[in-house]
């Protein structure tokens, strides 16, 4: 995906990978454009009584997301983000049969909803917390009665310690 963060003081890395420490509460509008291209190819040999298919799909989804992190003075924080989206899907389908091949095109609307919730404790060196990510991605095809819905829900517990960078690294970075 490609995204643009409107608030420079918001730390997306503090939510997603805990590589930065949030110092104060902040939020940001985070619109994104995601794109997927995938090919599914059934290479089953034709025996005279079966068929096989190959599909090529391109999906493009625009999502106007918003994320906010609330930081307390006691190093506790809570983050939440929501990212609804809508887009287009185009599928080219090749059906191979013993009597010959046929080609079909499908256009559809893609819907997505993703949310992130993080609660944690963060000091200069030590950090720990839990994170839940919930997501649903679905689409319907205009020329067919198919509706596909994928759900992806994950949860994680994290704990970490931040070390100082090696002495050579800051001096190398400052030269550039």
mmCIF file of C-alpha atoms in Angstrom:
data_model
loop_
_atom_site.group_PDB
_atom_site.id
_atom_site.type_symbol
_atom_site.label_atom_id
_atom_site.label_comp_id
_atom_site.label_asym_id
_atom_site.label_seq_id
_atom_site.Cartn_x
_atom_site.Cartn_y
_atom_site.Cartn_z
ATOM 1 C CA UNK A 1 0.000 0.000 0.000
ATOM 2 C CA UNK A 2 0.873 3.636 -0.449
ATOM 3 C CA UNK A 3 -0.204 6.049 2.291
ATOM 4 C CA UNK A 4 0.157 9.697 3.254
ATOM 5 C CA UNK A 5 0.347 10.782 6.876
ATOM 6 C CA UNK A 6 -1.046 14.308 7.401
ATOM 7 C CA UNK A 7 0.338 14.879 10.925
ATOM 8 C CA UNK A 8 4.151 14.777 11.105
ATOM 9 C CA UNK A 9 4.092 14.551 14.912
ATOM 10 C CA UNK A 10 2.210 11.237 14.841
ATOM 11 C CA UNK A 11 4.366 8.097 15.048
ATOM 12 C CA UNK A 12 2.963 5.227 12.986
ATOM 13 C CA UNK A 13 6.069 3.157 13.853
ATOM 14 C CA UNK A 14 5.133 3.382 17.549
ATOM 15 C CA UNK A 15 1.894 1.514 16.793
ATOM 16 C CA UNK A 16 2.932 -1.005 14.154
ATOM 17 C CA UNK A 17 6.416 -2.066 15.268
ATOM 18 C CA UNK A 18 7.089 -0.375 18.634
ATOM 19 C CA UNK A 19 10.372 1.019 17.230
ATOM 20 C CA UNK A 20 9.617 4.523 18.482
ATOM 21 C CA UNK A 21 8.334 5.869 21.811
ATOM 22 C CA UNK A 22 5.260 8.097 21.841
ATOM 23 C CA UNK A 23 5.869 11.195 23.959
ATOM 24 C CA UNK A 24 2.456 12.859 23.745
ATOM 25 C CA UNK A 25 -1.049 12.146 22.483
ATOM 26 C CA UNK A 26 -1.564 12.654 18.787
ATOM 27 C CA UNK A 27 -3.714 11.536 15.859
ATOM 28 C CA UNK A 28 -3.551 11.626 12.097
ATOM 29 C CA UNK A 29 -5.661 11.221 8.997
ATOM 30 C CA UNK A 30 -3.939 8.462 6.980
ATOM 31 C CA UNK A 31 -5.462 7.904 3.524
ATOM 32 C CA UNK A 32 -3.988 4.983 1.592
ATOM 33 C CA UNK A 33 -4.168 3.277 -1.762
ATOM 34 C CA UNK A 34 -3.580 -0.467 -1.801
ATOM 35 C CA UNK A 35 -3.262 -2.686 -4.827
ATOM 36 C CA UNK A 36 -3.012 -6.405 -5.378
ATOM 37 C CA UNK A 37 -2.403 -8.467 -8.476
ATOM 38 C CA UNK A 38 -2.675 -12.203 -8.246
ATOM 39 C CA UNK A 39 -2.910 -15.170 -10.580
ATOM 40 C CA UNK A 40 -4.584 -18.486 -9.798
ATOM 41 C CA UNK A 41 -3.826 -21.233 -12.301
ATOM 42 C CA UNK A 42 -5.294 -24.758 -12.136
ATOM 43 C CA UNK A 43 -2.930 -26.821 -14.270
ATOM 44 C CA UNK A 44 -4.920 -30.044 -14.117
ATOM 45 C CA UNK A 45 -4.419 -31.923 -17.411
ATOM 46 C CA UNK A 46 -7.577 -32.145 -19.500
ATOM 47 C CA UNK A 47 -8.804 -35.734 -19.776
ATOM 48 C CA UNK A 48 -11.937 -35.168 -21.838
ATOM 49 C CA UNK A 49 -14.276 -35.044 -18.842
ATOM 50 C CA UNK A 50 -12.914 -32.134 -16.841
ATOM 51 C CA UNK A 51 -11.937 -28.501 -17.203
ATOM 52 C CA UNK A 52 -9.376 -26.175 -15.656
ATOM 53 C CA UNK A 53 -9.201 -22.435 -15.107
ATOM 54 C CA UNK A 54 -6.717 -19.597 -14.885
ATOM 55 C CA UNK A 55 -7.678 -16.245 -13.393
ATOM 56 C CA UNK A 56 -5.823 -12.936 -13.236
ATOM 57 C CA UNK A 57 -7.160 -10.374 -10.772
ATOM 58 C CA UNK A 58 -6.240 -6.750 -10.110
ATOM 59 C CA UNK A 59 -7.681 -4.987 -7.050
ATOM 60 C CA UNK A 60 -7.271 -1.299 -6.179
ATOM 61 C CA UNK A 61 -8.709 0.036 -2.880
ATOM 62 C CA UNK A 62 -8.794 3.592 -1.477
ATOM 63 C CA UNK A 63 -8.971 3.834 2.334
ATOM 64 C CA UNK A 64 -9.430 7.089 4.300
ATOM 65 C CA UNK A 65 -8.063 5.861 7.648
ATOM 66 C CA UNK A 66 -7.602 7.628 10.974
ATOM 67 C CA UNK A 67 -5.287 6.676 13.875
ATOM 68 C CA UNK A 68 -4.953 8.133 17.362
ATOM 69 C CA UNK A 69 -2.596 7.438 20.278
ATOM 70 C CA UNK A 70 -3.449 8.565 23.802
ATOM 71 C CA UNK A 71 -0.410 8.824 26.109
ATOM 72 C CA UNK A 72 -0.632 9.228 29.896
ATOM 73 C CA UNK A 73 2.052 10.761 32.105
ATOM 74 C CA UNK A 74 2.765 7.336 33.656
ATOM 75 C CA UNK A 75 4.142 5.849 30.379
ATOM 76 C CA UNK A 76 0.884 4.054 29.588
ATOM 77 C CA UNK A 77 -0.636 4.467 26.142
ATOM 78 C CA UNK A 78 -3.613 3.320 24.089
ATOM 79 C CA UNK A 79 -3.809 3.465 20.307
ATOM 80 C CA UNK A 80 -6.707 2.880 17.981
ATOM 81 C CA UNK A 81 -7.073 3.119 14.249
ATOM 82 C CA UNK A 82 -9.754 2.420 11.701
ATOM 83 C CA UNK A 83 -9.272 2.069 7.989
ATOM 84 C CA UNK A 84 -12.436 1.559 5.894
ATOM 85 C CA UNK A 85 -11.977 1.194 2.171
ATOM 86 C CA UNK A 86 -13.703 0.796 -1.165
ATOM 87 C CA UNK A 87 -12.298 -0.025 -4.562
ATOM 88 C CA UNK A 88 -12.519 -1.962 -7.798
ATOM 89 C CA UNK A 89 -11.665 -5.513 -8.782
ATOM 90 C CA UNK A 90 -11.138 -6.760 -12.336
ATOM 91 C CA UNK A 91 -10.766 -10.471 -13.076
ATOM 92 C CA UNK A 92 -9.932 -12.122 -16.390
ATOM 93 C CA UNK A 93 -10.896 -15.792 -16.372
ATOM 94 C CA UNK A 94 -9.718 -18.408 -18.845
ATOM 95 C CA UNK A 95 -11.689 -21.683 -18.794
ATOM 96 C CA UNK A 96 -9.980 -24.588 -20.546
ATOM 97 C CA UNK A 97 -12.221 -27.431 -21.740
ATOM 98 C CA UNK A 98 -11.640 -30.282 -24.169
ATOM 99 C CA UNK A 99 -13.992 -28.563 -26.630
ATOM 100 C CA UNK A 100 -12.022 -25.284 -26.494
ATOM 101 C CA UNK A 101 -11.142 -22.321 -24.325
ATOM 102 C CA UNK A 102 -13.458 -19.521 -23.262
ATOM 103 C CA UNK A 103 -12.584 -16.132 -21.765
ATOM 104 C CA UNK A 104 -14.688 -14.116 -19.330
ATOM 105 C CA UNK A 105 -14.164 -10.784 -17.591
ATOM 106 C CA UNK A 106 -15.635 -9.834 -14.221
ATOM 107 C CA UNK A 107 -15.739 -6.423 -12.593
ATOM 108 C CA UNK A 108 -16.622 -5.952 -8.984
ATOM 109 C CA UNK A 109 -16.551 -3.651 -5.996
ATOM 110 C CA UNK A 110 -14.090 -4.320 -3.192
ATOM 111 C CA UNK A 111 -14.903 -3.488 0.443
ATOM 112 C CA UNK A 112 -12.448 -3.484 3.305
ATOM 113 C CA UNK A 113 -12.449 -2.629 6.978
ATOM 114 C CA UNK A 114 -9.333 -2.814 9.124
ATOM 115 C CA UNK A 115 -8.880 -1.743 12.724
ATOM 116 C CA UNK A 116 -5.979 -1.769 15.166
ATOM 117 C CA UNK A 117 -6.054 -1.536 18.961
ATOM 118 C CA UNK A 118 -2.873 -1.346 21.044
ATOM 119 C CA UNK A 119 -2.434 -0.954 24.800
ATOM 120 C CA UNK A 120 0.999 -0.737 26.336
ATOM 121 C CA UNK A 121 3.591 0.509 28.754
ATOM 122 C CA UNK A 122 6.603 2.319 27.291
ATOM 123 C CA UNK A 123 9.692 3.808 28.959
ATOM 124 C CA UNK A 124 12.885 5.028 27.324
ATOM 125 C CA UNK A 125 14.333 1.493 27.324
ATOM 126 C CA UNK A 126 11.588 -1.016 28.151
ATOM 127 C CA UNK A 127 8.241 -1.560 26.415
ATOM 128 C CA UNK A 128 5.430 -4.114 26.614
ATOM 129 C CA UNK A 129 1.819 -4.393 25.539
ATOM 130 C CA UNK A 130 -0.869 -6.160 23.571
ATOM 131 C CA UNK A 131 -2.133 -5.497 20.082
ATOM 132 C CA UNK A 132 -5.245 -6.646 18.223
ATOM 133 C CA UNK A 133 -5.722 -6.242 14.495
ATOM 134 C CA UNK A 134 -9.113 -6.985 12.963
ATOM 135 C CA UNK A 135 -9.796 -6.979 9.266
ATOM 136 C CA UNK A 136 -12.402 -7.929 6.696
ATOM 137 C CA UNK A 137 -11.950 -7.803 2.945
ATOM 138 C CA UNK A 138 -14.711 -8.735 0.530
ATOM 139 C CA UNK A 139 -15.963 -8.244 -2.956
ATOM 140 C CA UNK A 140 -18.845 -9.124 -5.215
ATOM 141 C CA UNK A 141 -18.720 -9.694 -8.935
ATOM 142 C CA UNK A 142 -21.115 -7.772 -11.149
ATOM 143 C CA UNK A 143 -21.752 -10.611 -13.642
ATOM 144 C CA UNK A 144 -22.037 -13.410 -11.084
ATOM 145 C CA UNK A 145 -23.825 -14.136 -7.836
ATOM 146 C CA UNK A 146 -20.574 -14.633 -5.934
ATOM 147 C CA UNK A 147 -19.637 -12.778 -2.770
ATOM 148 C CA UNK A 148 -16.258 -13.507 -1.222
ATOM 149 C CA UNK A 149 -15.438 -12.361 2.324
ATOM 150 C CA UNK A 150 -12.052 -12.881 3.966
ATOM 151 C CA UNK A 151 -11.516 -12.120 7.625
ATOM 152 C CA UNK A 152 -8.124 -11.785 9.251
ATOM 153 C CA UNK A 153 -7.976 -11.242 13.001
ATOM 154 C CA UNK A 154 -4.703 -11.366 14.939
ATOM 155 C CA UNK A 155 -3.585 -10.656 18.440
ATOM 156 C CA UNK A 156 -0.097 -10.332 19.848
ATOM 157 C CA UNK A 157 1.728 -9.727 23.089
ATOM 158 C CA UNK A 158 5.049 -7.911 22.852
ATOM 159 C CA UNK A 159 7.870 -7.148 25.223
ATOM 160 C CA UNK A 160 11.164 -5.499 24.392
ATOM 161 C CA UNK A 161 14.226 -3.559 25.411
ATOM 162 C CA UNK A 162 15.861 -0.745 23.443
ATOM 163 C CA UNK A 163 19.653 -0.830 23.265
ATOM 164 C CA UNK A 164 21.923 2.063 22.361
ATOM 165 C CA UNK A 165 23.099 2.012 18.784
ATOM 166 C CA UNK A 166 26.741 1.067 18.183
ATOM 167 C CA UNK A 167 29.077 4.084 18.484
ATOM 168 C CA UNK A 168 30.060 3.880 14.829
ATOM 169 C CA UNK A 169 26.458 4.073 13.555
ATOM 170 C CA UNK A 170 25.535 7.623 14.755
ATOM 171 C CA UNK A 171 28.836 9.073 13.531
ATOM 172 C CA UNK A 172 28.339 7.438 10.111
ATOM 173 C CA UNK A 173 24.766 8.740 9.852
ATOM 174 C CA UNK A 174 25.768 12.284 10.836
ATOM 175 C CA UNK A 175 28.331 12.485 7.991
ATOM 176 C CA UNK A 176 25.641 12.115 5.325
#
